[in-house]
JSON list of C-alpha atoms and ligand atoms in Angstrom, two decimals:
[
{"chain": "A", "resi": 1, "resn": "UNK", "atom": "CA", "xyz": [-51.14, -10.08, -19.84]},
{"chain": "A", "resi": 2, "resn": "UNK", "atom": "CA", "xyz": [-48.66, -12.89, -18.99]},
{"chain": "A", "resi": 3, "resn": "UNK", "atom": "CA", "xyz": [-48.82, -14.04, -22.60]},
{"chain": "A", "resi": 4, "resn": "UNK", "atom": "CA", "xyz": [-47.98, -10.59, -23.85]},
{"chain": "A", "resi": 5, "resn": "UNK", "atom": "CA", "xyz": [-44.93, -10.30, -21.58]},
{"chain": "A", "resi": 6, "resn": "UNK", "atom": "CA", "xyz": [-43.78, -13.79, -22.55]},
{"chain": "A", "resi": 7, "resn": "UNK", "atom": "CA", "xyz": [-44.28, -13.01, -26.21]},
{"chain": "A", "resi": 8, "resn": "UNK", "atom": "CA", "xyz": [-42.38, -9.75, -26.06]},
{"chain": "A", "resi": 9, "resn": "UNK", "atom": "CA", "xyz": [-39.58, -11.53, -24.17]},
{"chain": "A", "resi": 10, "resn": "UNK", "atom": "CA", "xyz": [-39.39, -14.24, -26.81]},
{"chain": "A", "resi": 11, "resn": "UNK", "atom": "CA", "xyz": [-39.50, -11.68, -29.54]},
{"chain": "A", "resi": 12, "resn": "UNK", "atom": "CA", "xyz": [-36.73, -9.63, -27.98]},
{"chain": "A", "resi": 13, "resn": "UNK", "atom": "CA", "xyz": [-34.47, -12.66, -27.48]},
{"chain": "A", "resi": 14, "resn": "UNK", "atom": "CA", "xyz": [-35.18, -13.76, -31.02]},
{"chain": "A", "resi": 15, "resn": "UNK", "atom": "CA", "xyz": [-33.99, -10.35, -32.15]},
{"chain": "A", "resi": 16, "resn": "UNK", "atom": "CA", "xyz": [-30.88, -10.72, -30.02]},
{"chain": "A", "resi": 17, "resn": "UNK", "atom": "CA", "xyz": [-31.63, -7.77, -27.76]},
{"chain": "A", "resi": 18, "resn": "UNK", "atom": "CA", "xyz": [-30.81, -8.36, -24.07]},
{"chain": "A", "resi": 19, "resn": "UNK", "atom": "CA", "xyz": [-34.00, -8.35, -22.02]},
{"chain": "A", "resi": 20, "resn": "UNK", "atom": "CA", "xyz": [-33.75, -6.99, -18.51]},
{"chain": "A", "resi": 21, "resn": "UNK", "atom": "CA", "xyz": [-35.59, -9.43, -16.26]},
{"chain": "A", "resi": 22, "resn": "UNK", "atom": "CA", "xyz": [-35.28, -10.69, -12.70]},
{"chain": "A", "resi": 23, "resn": "UNK", "atom": "CA", "xyz": [-31.77, -11.98, -12.06]},
{"chain": "A", "resi": 24, "resn": "UNK", "atom": "CA", "xyz": [-30.32, -10.37, -15.12]},
{"chain": "A", "resi": 25, "resn": "UNK", "atom": "CA", "xyz": [-27.01, -8.74, -14.24]},
{"chain": "A", "resi": 26, "resn": "UNK", "atom": "CA", "xyz": [-23.65, -7.91, -15.70]},
{"chain": "A", "resi": 27, "resn": "UNK", "atom": "CA", "xyz": [-20.56, -8.06, -13.45]},
{"chain": "A", "resi": 28, "resn": "UNK", "atom": "CA", "xyz": [-19.35, -4.55, -12.72]},
{"chain": "A", "resi": 29, "resn": "UNK", "atom": "CA", "xyz": [-15.71, -3.58, -12.38]},
{"chain": "A", "resi": 30, "resn": "UNK", "atom": "CA", "xyz": [-14.18, -0.49, -10.90]},
{"chain": "A", "resi": 31, "resn": "UNK", "atom": "CA", "xyz": [-10.54, 0.44, -10.46]},
{"chain": "A", "resi": 32, "resn": "UNK", "atom": "CA", "xyz": [-9.50, 2.36, -7.37]},
{"chain": "A", "resi": 33, "resn": "UNK", "atom": "CA", "xyz": [-6.38, 3.85, -5.84]},
{"chain": "A", "resi": 34, "resn": "UNK", "atom": "CA", "xyz": [-6.41, 4.08, -2.04]},
{"chain": "A", "resi": 35, "resn": "UNK", "atom": "CA", "xyz": [-4.20, 6.99, -0.94]},
{"chain": "A", "resi": 36, "resn": "UNK", "atom": "CA", "xyz": [-5.38, 7.42, 2.68]},
{"chain": "A", "resi": 37, "resn": "UNK", "atom": "CA", "xyz": [-4.99, 11.21, 2.47]},
{"chain": "A", "resi": 38, "resn": "UNK", "atom": "CA", "xyz": [-8.70, 11.86, 2.96]},
{"chain": "A", "resi": 39, "resn": "UNK", "atom": "CA", "xyz": [-8.78, 10.05, 6.33]},
{"chain": "A", "resi": 40, "resn": "UNK", "atom": "CA", "xyz": [-8.58, 11.69, 9.74]},
{"chain": "A", "resi": 41, "resn": "UNK", "atom": "CA", "xyz": [-5.35, 11.22, 11.62]},
{"chain": "A", "resi": 42, "resn": "UNK", "atom": "CA", "xyz": [-4.95, 12.33, 15.22]},
{"chain": "A", "resi": 43, "resn": "UNK", "atom": "CA", "xyz": [-1.53, 12.14, 16.82]},
{"chain": "A", "resi": 44, "resn": "UNK", "atom": "CA", "xyz": [-1.30, 9.56, 19.61]},
{"chain": "A", "resi": 45, "resn": "UNK", "atom": "CA", "xyz": [-4.71, 8.08, 18.78]},
{"chain": "A", "resi": 46, "resn": "UNK", "atom": "CA", "xyz": [-5.73, 4.74, 17.32]},
{"chain": "A", "resi": 47, "resn": "UNK", "atom": "CA", "xyz": [-6.50, 5.80, 13.74]},
{"chain": "A", "resi": 48, "resn": "UNK", "atom": "CA", "xyz": [-8.31, 2.89, 12.07]},
{"chain": "A", "resi": 49, "resn": "UNK", "atom": "CA", "xyz": [-9.05, 2.85, 8.34]},
{"chain": "A", "resi": 50, "resn": "UNK", "atom": "CA", "xyz": [-12.86, 2.77, 8.20]},
{"chain": "A", "resi": 51, "resn": "UNK", "atom": "CA", "xyz": [-14.59, -0.36, 6.82]},
{"chain": "A", "resi": 52, "resn": "UNK", "atom": "CA", "xyz": [-15.31, -0.37, 3.07]},
{"chain": "A", "resi": 53, "resn": "UNK", "atom": "CA", "xyz": [-12.67, 2.31, 2.43]},
{"chain": "A", "resi": 54, "resn": "UNK", "atom": "CA", "xyz": [-12.66, 2.47, -1.40]},
{"chain": "A", "resi": 55, "resn": "UNK", "atom": "CA", "xyz": [-14.44, -0.89, -1.26]},
{"chain": "A", "resi": 56, "resn": "UNK", "atom": "CA", "xyz": [-12.00, -2.80, 0.98]},
{"chain": "A", "resi": 57, "resn": "UNK", "atom": "CA", "xyz": [-11.65, -3.38, 4.73]},
{"chain": "A", "resi": 58, "resn": "UNK", "atom": "CA", "xyz": [-8.44, -3.40, 6.75]},
{"chain": "A", "resi": 59, "resn": "UNK", "atom": "CA", "xyz": [-7.32, -5.34, 9.80]},
{"chain": "A", "resi": 60, "resn": "UNK", "atom": "CA", "xyz": [-4.40, -4.02, 11.85]},
{"chain": "A", "resi": 61, "resn": "UNK", "atom": "CA", "xyz": [-3.57, -1.28, 9.30]},
{"chain": "A", "resi": 62, "resn": "UNK", "atom": "CA", "xyz": [-4.13, 2.29, 10.53]},
{"chain": "A", "resi": 63, "resn": "UNK", "atom": "CA", "xyz": [-3.83, 5.70, 8.93]},
{"chain": "A", "resi": 64, "resn": "UNK", "atom": "CA", "xyz": [-0.41, 7.21, 9.57]},
{"chain": "A", "resi": 65, "resn": "UNK", "atom": "CA", "xyz": [0.95, 10.65, 8.85]},
{"chain": "A", "resi": 66, "resn": "UNK", "atom": "CA", "xyz": [4.37, 11.67, 7.52]},
{"chain": "A", "resi": 67, "resn": "UNK", "atom": "CA", "xyz": [6.76, 12.07, 10.44]},
{"chain": "A", "resi": 68, "resn": "UNK", "atom": "CA", "xyz": [9.89, 13.19, 8.54]},
{"chain": "A", "resi": 69, "resn": "UNK", "atom": "CA", "xyz": [11.35, 9.73, 7.82]},
{"chain": "A", "resi": 70, "resn": "UNK", "atom": "CA", "xyz": [10.22, 8.00, 4.59]},
{"chain": "A", "resi": 71, "resn": "UNK", "atom": "CA", "xyz": [7.83, 10.28, 2.67]},
{"chain": "A", "resi": 72, "resn": "UNK", "atom": "CA", "xyz": [4.48, 8.90, 1.46]},
{"chain": "A", "resi": 73, "resn": "UNK", "atom": "CA", "xyz": [4.25, 8.46, -2.33]},
{"chain": "A", "resi": 74, "resn": "UNK", "atom": "CA", "xyz": [1.22, 10.72, -2.48]},
{"chain": "A", "resi": 75, "resn": "UNK", "atom": "CA", "xyz": [0.63, 13.66, -0.15]},
{"chain": "A", "resi": 76, "resn": "UNK", "atom": "CA", "xyz": [1.26, 13.05, 3.57]},
{"chain": "A", "resi": 77, "resn": "UNK", "atom": "CA", "xyz": [-0.54, 9.91, 4.77]},
{"chain": "A", "resi": 78, "resn": "UNK", "atom": "CA", "xyz": [-0.13, 6.14, 4.30]},
{"chain": "A", "resi": 79, "resn": "UNK", "atom": "CA", "xyz": [-1.69, 2.92, 5.57]},
{"chain": "A", "resi": 80, "resn": "UNK", "atom": "CA", "xyz": [0.55, 1.51, 8.32]},
{"chain": "A", "resi": 81, "resn": "UNK", "atom": "CA", "xyz": [0.64, -1.90, 10.02]},
{"chain": "A", "resi": 82, "resn": "UNK", "atom": "CA", "xyz": [2.69, -0.99, 13.07]},
{"chain": "A", "resi": 83, "resn": "UNK", "atom": "CA", "xyz": [3.62, -4.59, 13.91]},
{"chain": "A", "resi": 84, "resn": "UNK", "atom": "CA", "xyz": [4.32, -5.36, 10.23]},
{"chain": "A", "resi": 85, "resn": "UNK", "atom": "CA", "xyz": [1.36, -7.69, 9.63]},
{"chain": "A", "resi": 86, "resn": "UNK", "atom": "CA", "xyz": [-2.20, -7.03, 8.56]},
{"chain": "A", "resi": 87, "resn": "UNK", "atom": "CA", "xyz": [-4.88, -7.87, 6.04]},
{"chain": "A", "resi": 88, "resn": "UNK", "atom": "CA", "xyz": [-6.83, -6.09, 3.35]},
{"chain": "A", "resi": 89, "resn": "UNK", "atom": "CA", "xyz": [-10.07, -7.85, 2.36]},
{"chain": "A", "resi": 90, "resn": "UNK", "atom": "CA", "xyz": [-13.31, -7.45, 0.50]},
{"chain": "A", "resi": 91, "resn": "UNK", "atom": "CA", "xyz": [-16.19, -7.17, 2.97]},
{"chain": "A", "resi": 92, "resn": "UNK", "atom": "CA", "xyz": [-18.69, -10.07, 3.17]},
{"chain": "A", "resi": 93, "resn": "UNK", "atom": "CA", "xyz": [-21.41, -7.75, 1.86]},
{"chain": "A", "resi": 94, "resn": "UNK", "atom": "CA", "xyz": [-22.27, -7.32, -0.93]},
{"chain": "A", "resi": 95, "resn": "UNK", "atom": "CA", "xyz": [-21.67, -11.02, -1.79]},
{"chain": "A", "resi": 96, "resn": "UNK", "atom": "CA", "xyz": [-19.80, -12.23, -4.89]},
{"chain": "A", "resi": 97, "resn": "UNK", "atom": "CA", "xyz": [-17.27, -9.45, -4.66]},
{"chain": "A", "resi": 98, "resn": "UNK", "atom": "CA", "xyz": [-13.57, -9.96, -5.32]},
{"chain": "A", "resi": 99, "resn": "UNK", "atom": "CA", "xyz": [-10.61, -7.81, -6.23]},
{"chain": "A", "resi": 100, "resn": "UNK", "atom": "CA", "xyz": [-7.52, -7.88, -8.41]},
{"chain": "A", "resi": 101, "resn": "UNK", "atom": "CA", "xyz": [-4.43, -6.31, -6.86]},
{"chain": "A", "resi": 102, "resn": "UNK", "atom": "CA", "xyz": [-2.47, -4.21, -9.36]},
{"chain": "A", "resi": 103, "resn": "UNK", "atom": "CA", "xyz": [0.25, -2.21, -7.61]},
{"chain": "A", "resi": 104, "resn": "UNK", "atom": "CA", "xyz": [1.30, -0.30, -4.49]},
{"chain": "A", "resi": 105, "resn": "UNK", "atom": "CA", "xyz": [4.14, 1.63, -2.88]},
{"chain": "A", "resi": 106, "resn": "UNK", "atom": "CA", "xyz": [5.66, 0.15, 0.27]},
{"chain": "A", "resi": 107, "resn": "UNK", "atom": "CA", "xyz": [8.28, 0.66, 2.93]},
{"chain": "A", "resi": 108, "resn": "UNK", "atom": "CA", "xyz": [9.46, -1.15, 6.04]},
{"chain": "A", "resi": 109, "resn": "UNK", "atom": "CA", "xyz": [9.72, 1.47, 8.74]},
{"chain": "A", "resi": 110, "resn": "UNK", "atom": "CA", "xyz": [12.02, 0.54, 11.60]},
{"chain": "A", "resi": 111, "resn": "UNK", "atom": "CA", "xyz": [14.38, 3.53, 11.80]},
{"chain": "A", "resi": 112, "resn": "UNK", "atom": "CA", "xyz": [18.06, 4.07, 10.97]},
{"chain": "A", "resi": 113, "resn": "UNK", "atom": "CA", "xyz": [19.87, 1.77, 10.63]},
{"chain": "A", "resi": 114, "resn": "UNK", "atom": "CA", "xyz": [17.41, -0.93, 9.61]},
{"chain": "A", "resi": 115, "resn": "UNK", "atom": "CA", "xyz": [18.24, -4.32, 8.07]},
{"chain": "A", "resi": 116, "resn": "UNK", "atom": "CA", "xyz": [17.04, -5.63, 4.71]},
{"chain": "A", "resi": 117, "resn": "UNK", "atom": "CA", "xyz": [13.34, -6.36, 5.10]},
{"chain": "A", "resi": 118, "resn": "UNK", "atom": "CA", "xyz": [11.43, -9.28, 3.55]},
{"chain": "A", "resi": 119, "resn": "UNK", "atom": "CA", "xyz": [7.72, -8.66, 3.08]},
{"chain": "A", "resi": 120, "resn": "UNK", "atom": "CA", "xyz": [5.65, -11.82, 2.66]},
{"chain": "A", "resi": 121, "resn": "UNK", "atom": "CA", "xyz": [2.39, -11.33, 0.81]},
{"chain": "A", "resi": 122, "resn": "UNK", "atom": "CA", "xyz": [-0.38, -13.92, 0.65]},
{"chain": "A", "resi": 123, "resn": "UNK", "atom": "CA", "xyz": [-3.42, -13.75, -1.58]},
{"chain": "A", "resi": 124, "resn": "UNK", "atom": "CA", "xyz": [-6.51, -15.80, -0.71]},
{"chain": "A", "resi": 125, "resn": "UNK", "atom": "CA", "xyz": [-8.79, -16.22, -3.73]},
{"chain": "A", "resi": 126, "resn": "UNK", "atom": "CA", "xyz": [-12.55, -16.72, -3.72]},
{"chain": "A", "resi": 127, "resn": "UNK", "atom": "CA", "xyz": [-11.86, -20.20, -5.16]},
{"chain": "A", "resi": 128, "resn": "UNK", "atom": "CA", "xyz": [-9.82, -21.16, -2.11]},
{"chain": "A", "resi": 129, "resn": "UNK", "atom": "CA", "xyz": [-6.37, -20.87, -3.71]},
{"chain": "A", "resi": 130, "resn": "UNK", "atom": "CA", "xyz": [-3.46, -19.28, -1.89]},
{"chain": "A", "resi": 131, "resn": "UNK", "atom": "CA", "xyz": [-0.79, -17.35, -3.79]},
{"chain": "A", "resi": 132, "resn": "UNK", "atom": "CA", "xyz": [2.40, -16.15, -2.16]},
{"chain": "A", "resi": 133, "resn": "UNK", "atom": "CA", "xyz": [5.06, -13.63, -3.05]},
{"chain": "A", "resi": 134, "resn": "UNK", "atom": "CA", "xyz": [8.01, -12.05, -1.23]},
{"chain": "A", "resi": 135, "resn": "UNK", "atom": "CA", "xyz": [9.28, -8.53, -1.92]},
{"chain": "A", "resi": 136, "resn": "UNK", "atom": "CA", "xyz": [12.28, -6.77, -0.42]},
{"chain": "A", "resi": 137, "resn": "UNK", "atom": "CA", "xyz": [12.74, -3.33, 1.07]},
{"chain": "A", "resi": 138, "resn": "UNK", "atom": "CA", "xyz": [16.46, -2.44, 1.11]},
{"chain": "A", "resi": 139, "resn": "UNK", "atom": "CA", "xyz": [18.57, -1.96, 4.23]},
{"chain": "A", "resi": 140, "resn": "UNK", "atom": "CA", "xyz": [18.93, 1.63, 5.34]},
{"chain": "A", "resi": 141, "resn": "UNK", "atom": "CA", "xyz": [22.28, 2.81, 6.67]},
{"chain": "A", "resi": 142, "resn": "UNK", "atom": "CA", "xyz": [23.17, 5.93, 8.61]},
{"chain": "A", "resi": 143, "resn": "UNK", "atom": "CA", "xyz": [24.88, 8.79, 6.80]},
{"chain": "A", "resi": 144, "resn": "UNK", "atom": "CA", "xyz": [22.06, 9.60, 4.38]},
{"chain": "A", "resi": 145, "resn": "UNK", "atom": "CA", "xyz": [19.98, 12.71, 4.03]},
{"chain": "A", "resi": 146, "resn": "UNK", "atom": "CA", "xyz": [16.23, 12.16, 4.40]},
{"chain": "A", "resi": 147, "resn": "UNK", "atom": "CA", "xyz": [15.78, 12.88, 0.66]},
{"chain": "A", "resi": 148, "resn": "UNK", "atom": "CA", "xyz": [17.54, 9.55, -0.07]},
{"chain": "A", "resi": 149, "resn": "UNK", "atom": "CA", "xyz": [14.68, 7.60, 1.47]},
{"chain": "A", "resi": 150, "resn": "UNK", "atom": "CA", "xyz": [11.59, 6.77, -0.50]},
{"chain": "A", "resi": 151, "resn": "UNK", "atom": "CA", "xyz": [8.91, 4.12, -0.69]},
{"chain": "A", "resi": 152, "resn": "UNK", "atom": "CA", "xyz": [9.49, 1.40, -3.30]},
{"chain": "A", "resi": 153, "resn": "UNK", "atom": "CA", "xyz": [6.84, 0.33, -5.81]},
{"chain": "A", "resi": 154, "resn": "UNK", "atom": "CA", "xyz": [5.76, -3.01, -7.16]},
{"chain": "A", "resi": 155, "resn": "UNK", "atom": "CA", "xyz": [3.21, -4.35, -9.61]},
{"chain": "A", "resi": 156, "resn": "UNK", "atom": "CA", "xyz": [1.22, -7.58, -9.46]},
{"chain": "A", "resi": 157, "resn": "UNK", "atom": "CA", "xyz": [0.52, -10.01, -12.32]},
{"chain": "A", "resi": 158, "resn": "UNK", "atom": "CA", "xyz": [-2.73, -11.52, -13.53]},
{"chain": "A", "resi": 159, "resn": "UNK", "atom": "CA", "xyz": [-2.57, -14.33, -10.94]},
{"chain": "A", "resi": 160, "resn": "UNK", "atom": "CA", "xyz": [-3.45, -11.74, -8.25]},
{"chain": "A", "resi": 161, "resn": "UNK", "atom": "CA", "xyz": [-7.07, -11.75, -9.42]},
{"chain": "A", "resi": 162, "resn": "UNK", "atom": "CA", "xyz": [-10.28, -13.05, -7.85]},
{"chain": "A", "resi": 163, "resn": "UNK", "atom": "CA", "xyz": [-9.00, -12.19, -4.37]},
{"chain": "A", "resi": 164, "resn": "UNK", "atom": "CA", "xyz": [-10.98, -12.26, -1.17]},
{"chain": "A", "resi": 165, "resn": "UNK", "atom": "CA", "xyz": [-8.10, -11.11, 1.01]},
{"chain": "A", "resi": 166, "resn": "UNK", "atom": "CA", "xyz": [-4.43, -10.12, 0.92]},
{"chain": "A", "resi": 167, "resn": "UNK", "atom": "CA", "xyz": [-2.21, -10.59, 3.99]},
{"chain": "A", "resi": 168, "resn": "UNK", "atom": "CA", "xyz": [1.18, -9.12, 4.85]},
{"chain": "A", "resi": 169, "resn": "UNK", "atom": "CA", "xyz": [3.97, -9.83, 7.30]},
{"chain": "A", "resi": 170, "resn": "UNK", "atom": "CA", "xyz": [7.55, -8.58, 7.57]},
{"chain": "A", "resi": 171, "resn": "UNK", "atom": "CA", "xyz": [10.78, -10.14, 8.84]},
{"chain": "A", "resi": 172, "resn": "UNK", "atom": "CA", "xyz": [14.52, -9.58, 8.62]},
{"chain": "A", "resi": 173, "resn": "UNK", "atom": "CA", "xyz": [15.60, -10.93, 5.21]},
{"chain": "A", "resi": 174, "resn": "UNK", "atom": "CA", "xyz": [18.86, -12.29, 6.61]},
{"chain": "A", "resi": 175, "resn": "UNK", "atom": "CA", "xyz": [17.53, -14.66, 9.28]},
{"chain": "A", "resi": 176, "resn": "UNK", "atom": "CA", "xyz": [13.74, -14.27, 9.46]},
{"chain": "A", "resi": 177, "resn": "UNK", "atom": "CA", "xyz": [14.08, -12.40, 12.76]},
{"chain": "A", "resi": 178, "resn": "UNK", "atom": "CA", "xyz": [11.81, -9.65, 14.03]},
{"chain": "A", "resi": 179, "resn": "UNK", "atom": "CA", "xyz": [12.13, -6.30, 12.21]},
{"chain": "A", "resi": 180, "resn": "UNK", "atom": "CA", "xyz": [10.71, -4.42, 15.19]},
{"chain": "A", "resi": 181, "resn": "UNK", "atom": "CA", "xyz": [9.09, -2.12, 12.68]},
{"chain": "A", "resi": 182, "resn": "UNK", "atom": "CA", "xyz": [6.00, -1.40, 10.63]},
{"chain": "A", "resi": 183, "resn": "UNK", "atom": "CA", "xyz": [4.84, -1.84, 7.05]},
{"chain": "A", "resi": 184, "resn": "UNK", "atom": "CA", "xyz": [3.66, 1.30, 5.23]},
{"chain": "A", "resi": 185, "resn": "UNK", "atom": "CA", "xyz": [1.58, 1.08, 2.04]},
{"chain": "A", "resi": 186, "resn": "UNK", "atom": "CA", "xyz": [0.46, 3.90, -0.24]},
{"chain": "A", "resi": 187, "resn": "UNK", "atom": "CA", "xyz": [-1.34, 4.30, -3.57]},
{"chain": "A", "resi": 188, "resn": "UNK", "atom": "CA", "xyz": [-2.75, 0.78, -3.40]},
{"chain": "A", "resi": 189, "resn": "UNK", "atom": "CA", "xyz": [-4.30, 0.15, -6.83]},
{"chain": "A", "resi": 190, "resn": "UNK", "atom": "CA", "xyz": [-6.86, -2.59, -7.43]},
{"chain": "A", "resi": 191, "resn": "UNK", "atom": "CA", "xyz": [-9.99, -3.43, -9.39]},
{"chain": "A", "resi": 192, "resn": "UNK", "atom": "CA", "xyz": [-13.10, -4.56, -7.56]},
{"chain": "A", "resi": 193, "resn": "UNK", "atom": "CA", "xyz": [-15.42, -6.94, -9.37]},
{"chain": "A", "resi": 194, "resn": "UNK", "atom": "CA", "xyz": [-19.04, -7.18, -8.31]},
{"chain": "A", "resi": 195, "resn": "UNK", "atom": "CA", "xyz": [-20.33, -10.50, -9.60]},
{"chain": "A", "resi": 196, "resn": "UNK", "atom": "CA", "xyz": [-23.89, -11.69, -10.16]},
{"chain": "B", "resi": 201, "resn": "LIG", "atom": "C1", "xyz": [-1.16, 16.74, 6.05]},
{"chain": "B", "resi": 201, "resn": "LIG", "atom": "O1", "xyz": [-1.92, 17.59, 5.19]},
{"chain": "B", "resi": 201, "resn": "LIG", "atom": "C2", "xyz": [-3.05, 18.18, 5.81]},
{"chain": "B", "resi": 201, "resn": "LIG", "atom": "C3", "xyz": [-3.82, 18.94, 4.76]},
{"chain": "B", "resi": 201, "resn": "LIG", "atom": "O2", "xyz": [-3.03, 19.95, 4.16]},
{"chain": "B", "resi": 201, "resn": "LIG", "atom": "C4", "xyz": [-2.59, 19.06, 6.97]},
{"chain": "B", "resi": 201, "resn": "LIG", "atom": "O3", "xyz": [-3.74, 19.59, 7.63]},
{"chain": "B", "resi": 201, "resn": "LIG", "atom": "C5", "xyz": [-1.80, 18.22, 7.93]},
{"chain": "B", "resi": 201, "resn": "LIG", "atom": "O4", "xyz": [-1.28, 19.04, 8.96]},
{"chain": "B", "resi": 201, "resn": "LIG", "atom": "C6", "xyz": [-0.65, 17.52, 7.23]},
{"chain": "B", "resi": 201, "resn": "LIG", "atom": "N1", "xyz": [0.00, 16.65, 8.19]},
{"chain": "B", "resi": 201, "resn": "LIG", "atom": "C7", "xyz": [1.32, 16.65, 8.33]},
{"chain": "B", "resi": 201, "resn": "LIG", "atom": "C8", "xyz": [1.84, 15.73, 9.39]},
{"chain": "B", "resi": 201, "resn": "LIG", "atom": "O5", "xyz": [2.08, 17.34, 7.64]},
{"chain": "B", "resi": 202, "resn": "LIG", "atom": "C1", "xyz": [-5.37, -12.45, 7.68]},
{"chain": "B", "resi": 202, "resn": "LIG", "atom": "O1", "xyz": [-6.27, -13.35, 7.06]},
{"chain": "B", "resi": 202, "resn": "LIG", "atom": "C2", "xyz": [-5.87, -14.72, 7.18]},
{"chain": "B", "resi": 202, "resn": "LIG", "atom": "C3", "xyz": [-6.82, -15.58, 6.37]},
{"chain": "B", "resi": 202, "resn": "LIG", "atom": "O2", "xyz": [-8.16, -15.25, 6.60]},
{"chain": "B", "resi": 202, "resn": "LIG", "atom": "C4", "xyz": [-5.81, -15.11, 8.65]},
{"chain": "B", "resi": 202, "resn": "LIG", "atom": "O3", "xyz": [-5.34, -16.43, 8.77]},
{"chain": "B", "resi": 202, "resn": "LIG", "atom": "C5", "xyz": [-4.87, -14.16, 9.39]},
{"chain": "B", "resi": 202, "resn": "LIG", "atom": "O4", "xyz": [-4.90, -14.44, 10.77]},
{"chain": "B", "resi": 202, "resn": "LIG", "atom": "C6", "xyz": [-5.26, -12.72, 9.18]},
{"chain": "B", "resi": 202, "resn": "LIG", "atom": "N1", "xyz": [-4.26, -11.83, 9.77]},
{"chain": "B", "resi": 202, "resn": "LIG", "atom": "C7", "xyz": [-4.58, -10.74, 10.48]},
{"chain": "B", "resi": 202, "resn": "LIG", "atom": "C8", "xyz": [-3.42, -9.93, 11.00]},
{"chain": "B", "resi": 202, "resn": "LIG", "atom": "O5", "xyz": [-5.73, -10.42, 10.69]},
{"chain": "B", "resi": 203, "resn": "LIG", "atom": "C1", "xyz": [13.70, 1.88, -2.62]},
{"chain": "B", "resi": 203, "resn": "LIG", "atom": "O1", "xyz": [13.88, 2.47, -1.34]},
{"chain": "B", "resi": 203, "resn": "LIG", "atom": "C2", "xyz": [15.22, 2.82, -1.05]},
{"chain": "B", "resi": 203, "resn": "LIG", "atom": "C3", "xyz": [15.27, 3.33, 0.38]},
{"chain": "B", "resi": 203, "resn": "LIG", "atom": "O2", "xyz": [14.44, 4.42, 0.59]},
{"chain": "B", "resi": 203, "resn": "LIG", "atom": "C4", "xyz": [15.71, 3.87, -2.04]},
{"chain": "B", "resi": 203, "resn": "LIG", "atom": "O3", "xyz": [17.06, 4.16, -1.80]},
{"chain": "B", "resi": 203, "resn": "LIG", "atom": "C5", "xyz": [15.55, 3.32, -3.44]},
{"chain": "B", "resi": 203, "resn": "LIG", "atom": "O4", "xyz": [15.86, 4.35, -4.35]},
{"chain": "B", "resi": 203, "resn": "LIG", "atom": "C6", "xyz": [14.12, 2.85, -3.68]},
{"chain": "B", "resi": 203, "resn": "LIG", "atom": "N1", "xyz": [14.04, 2.24, -4.98]},
{"chain": "B", "resi": 203, "resn": "LIG", "atom": "C7", "xyz": [13.13, 2.59, -5.86]},
{"chain": "B", "resi": 203, "resn": "LIG", "atom": "C8", "xyz": [13.18, 1.85, -7.16]},
{"chain": "B", "resi": 203, "resn": "LIG", "atom": "O5", "xyz": [12.27, 3.44, -5.65]}
]
């Protein structure tokens, strides 16, 4: 019996056909866009984003609903780090999982007027590298109609691949001082890779 299996395996590999056997696996990839609109939001409550939401887990970020200030990019909810800092990570299980960050919409939300806002973004890779990037959300002055306010969008290059975790924090661009505001994210697009 063993001989037959071995023989057929040898034969199959000789013919160049992949043979499914123990430990045989191809990495799988799937691209997702987290929009937060399918999550429950209750006014005045702590509204956490549940673990493994579209494959990622959030610390500090909550679900937030449109309150008439800066509209979400899609529908009426965003992810919001009320103190301006938080993390988005692949869960420990299943192992050998990483993600590539592709794009998102963002806004610093501190009210009118609010100063120019610097958002620091760190990426921690599975290989132990740290990548850093800073993006800006413009200052908002009084005298505008609400329609003038919108989330900004940014894309990420190939170096934002093989990530275990992405961290955020906001500060006043001018002097690094406290923004006294939150960081809203929407339509976060990424590709999760499940390794072998
Ligand atoms: C967001 O949309 C849902 C579904 O239509 C609705 O039930 C909810 O009231 C909306 N929330 C706000 C703050 O507009
Ligand atoms: C985000 O993750 C980094 C690295 O694991 C950690 O140092 C930092 O404290 C985390 N921040 C939050 C807000 O959880
Ligand atoms: C960025 O956000 C500001 C403030 O809401 C807005 O005026 C500006 O048009 C946005 N820029 C882009 C490229 O969306």
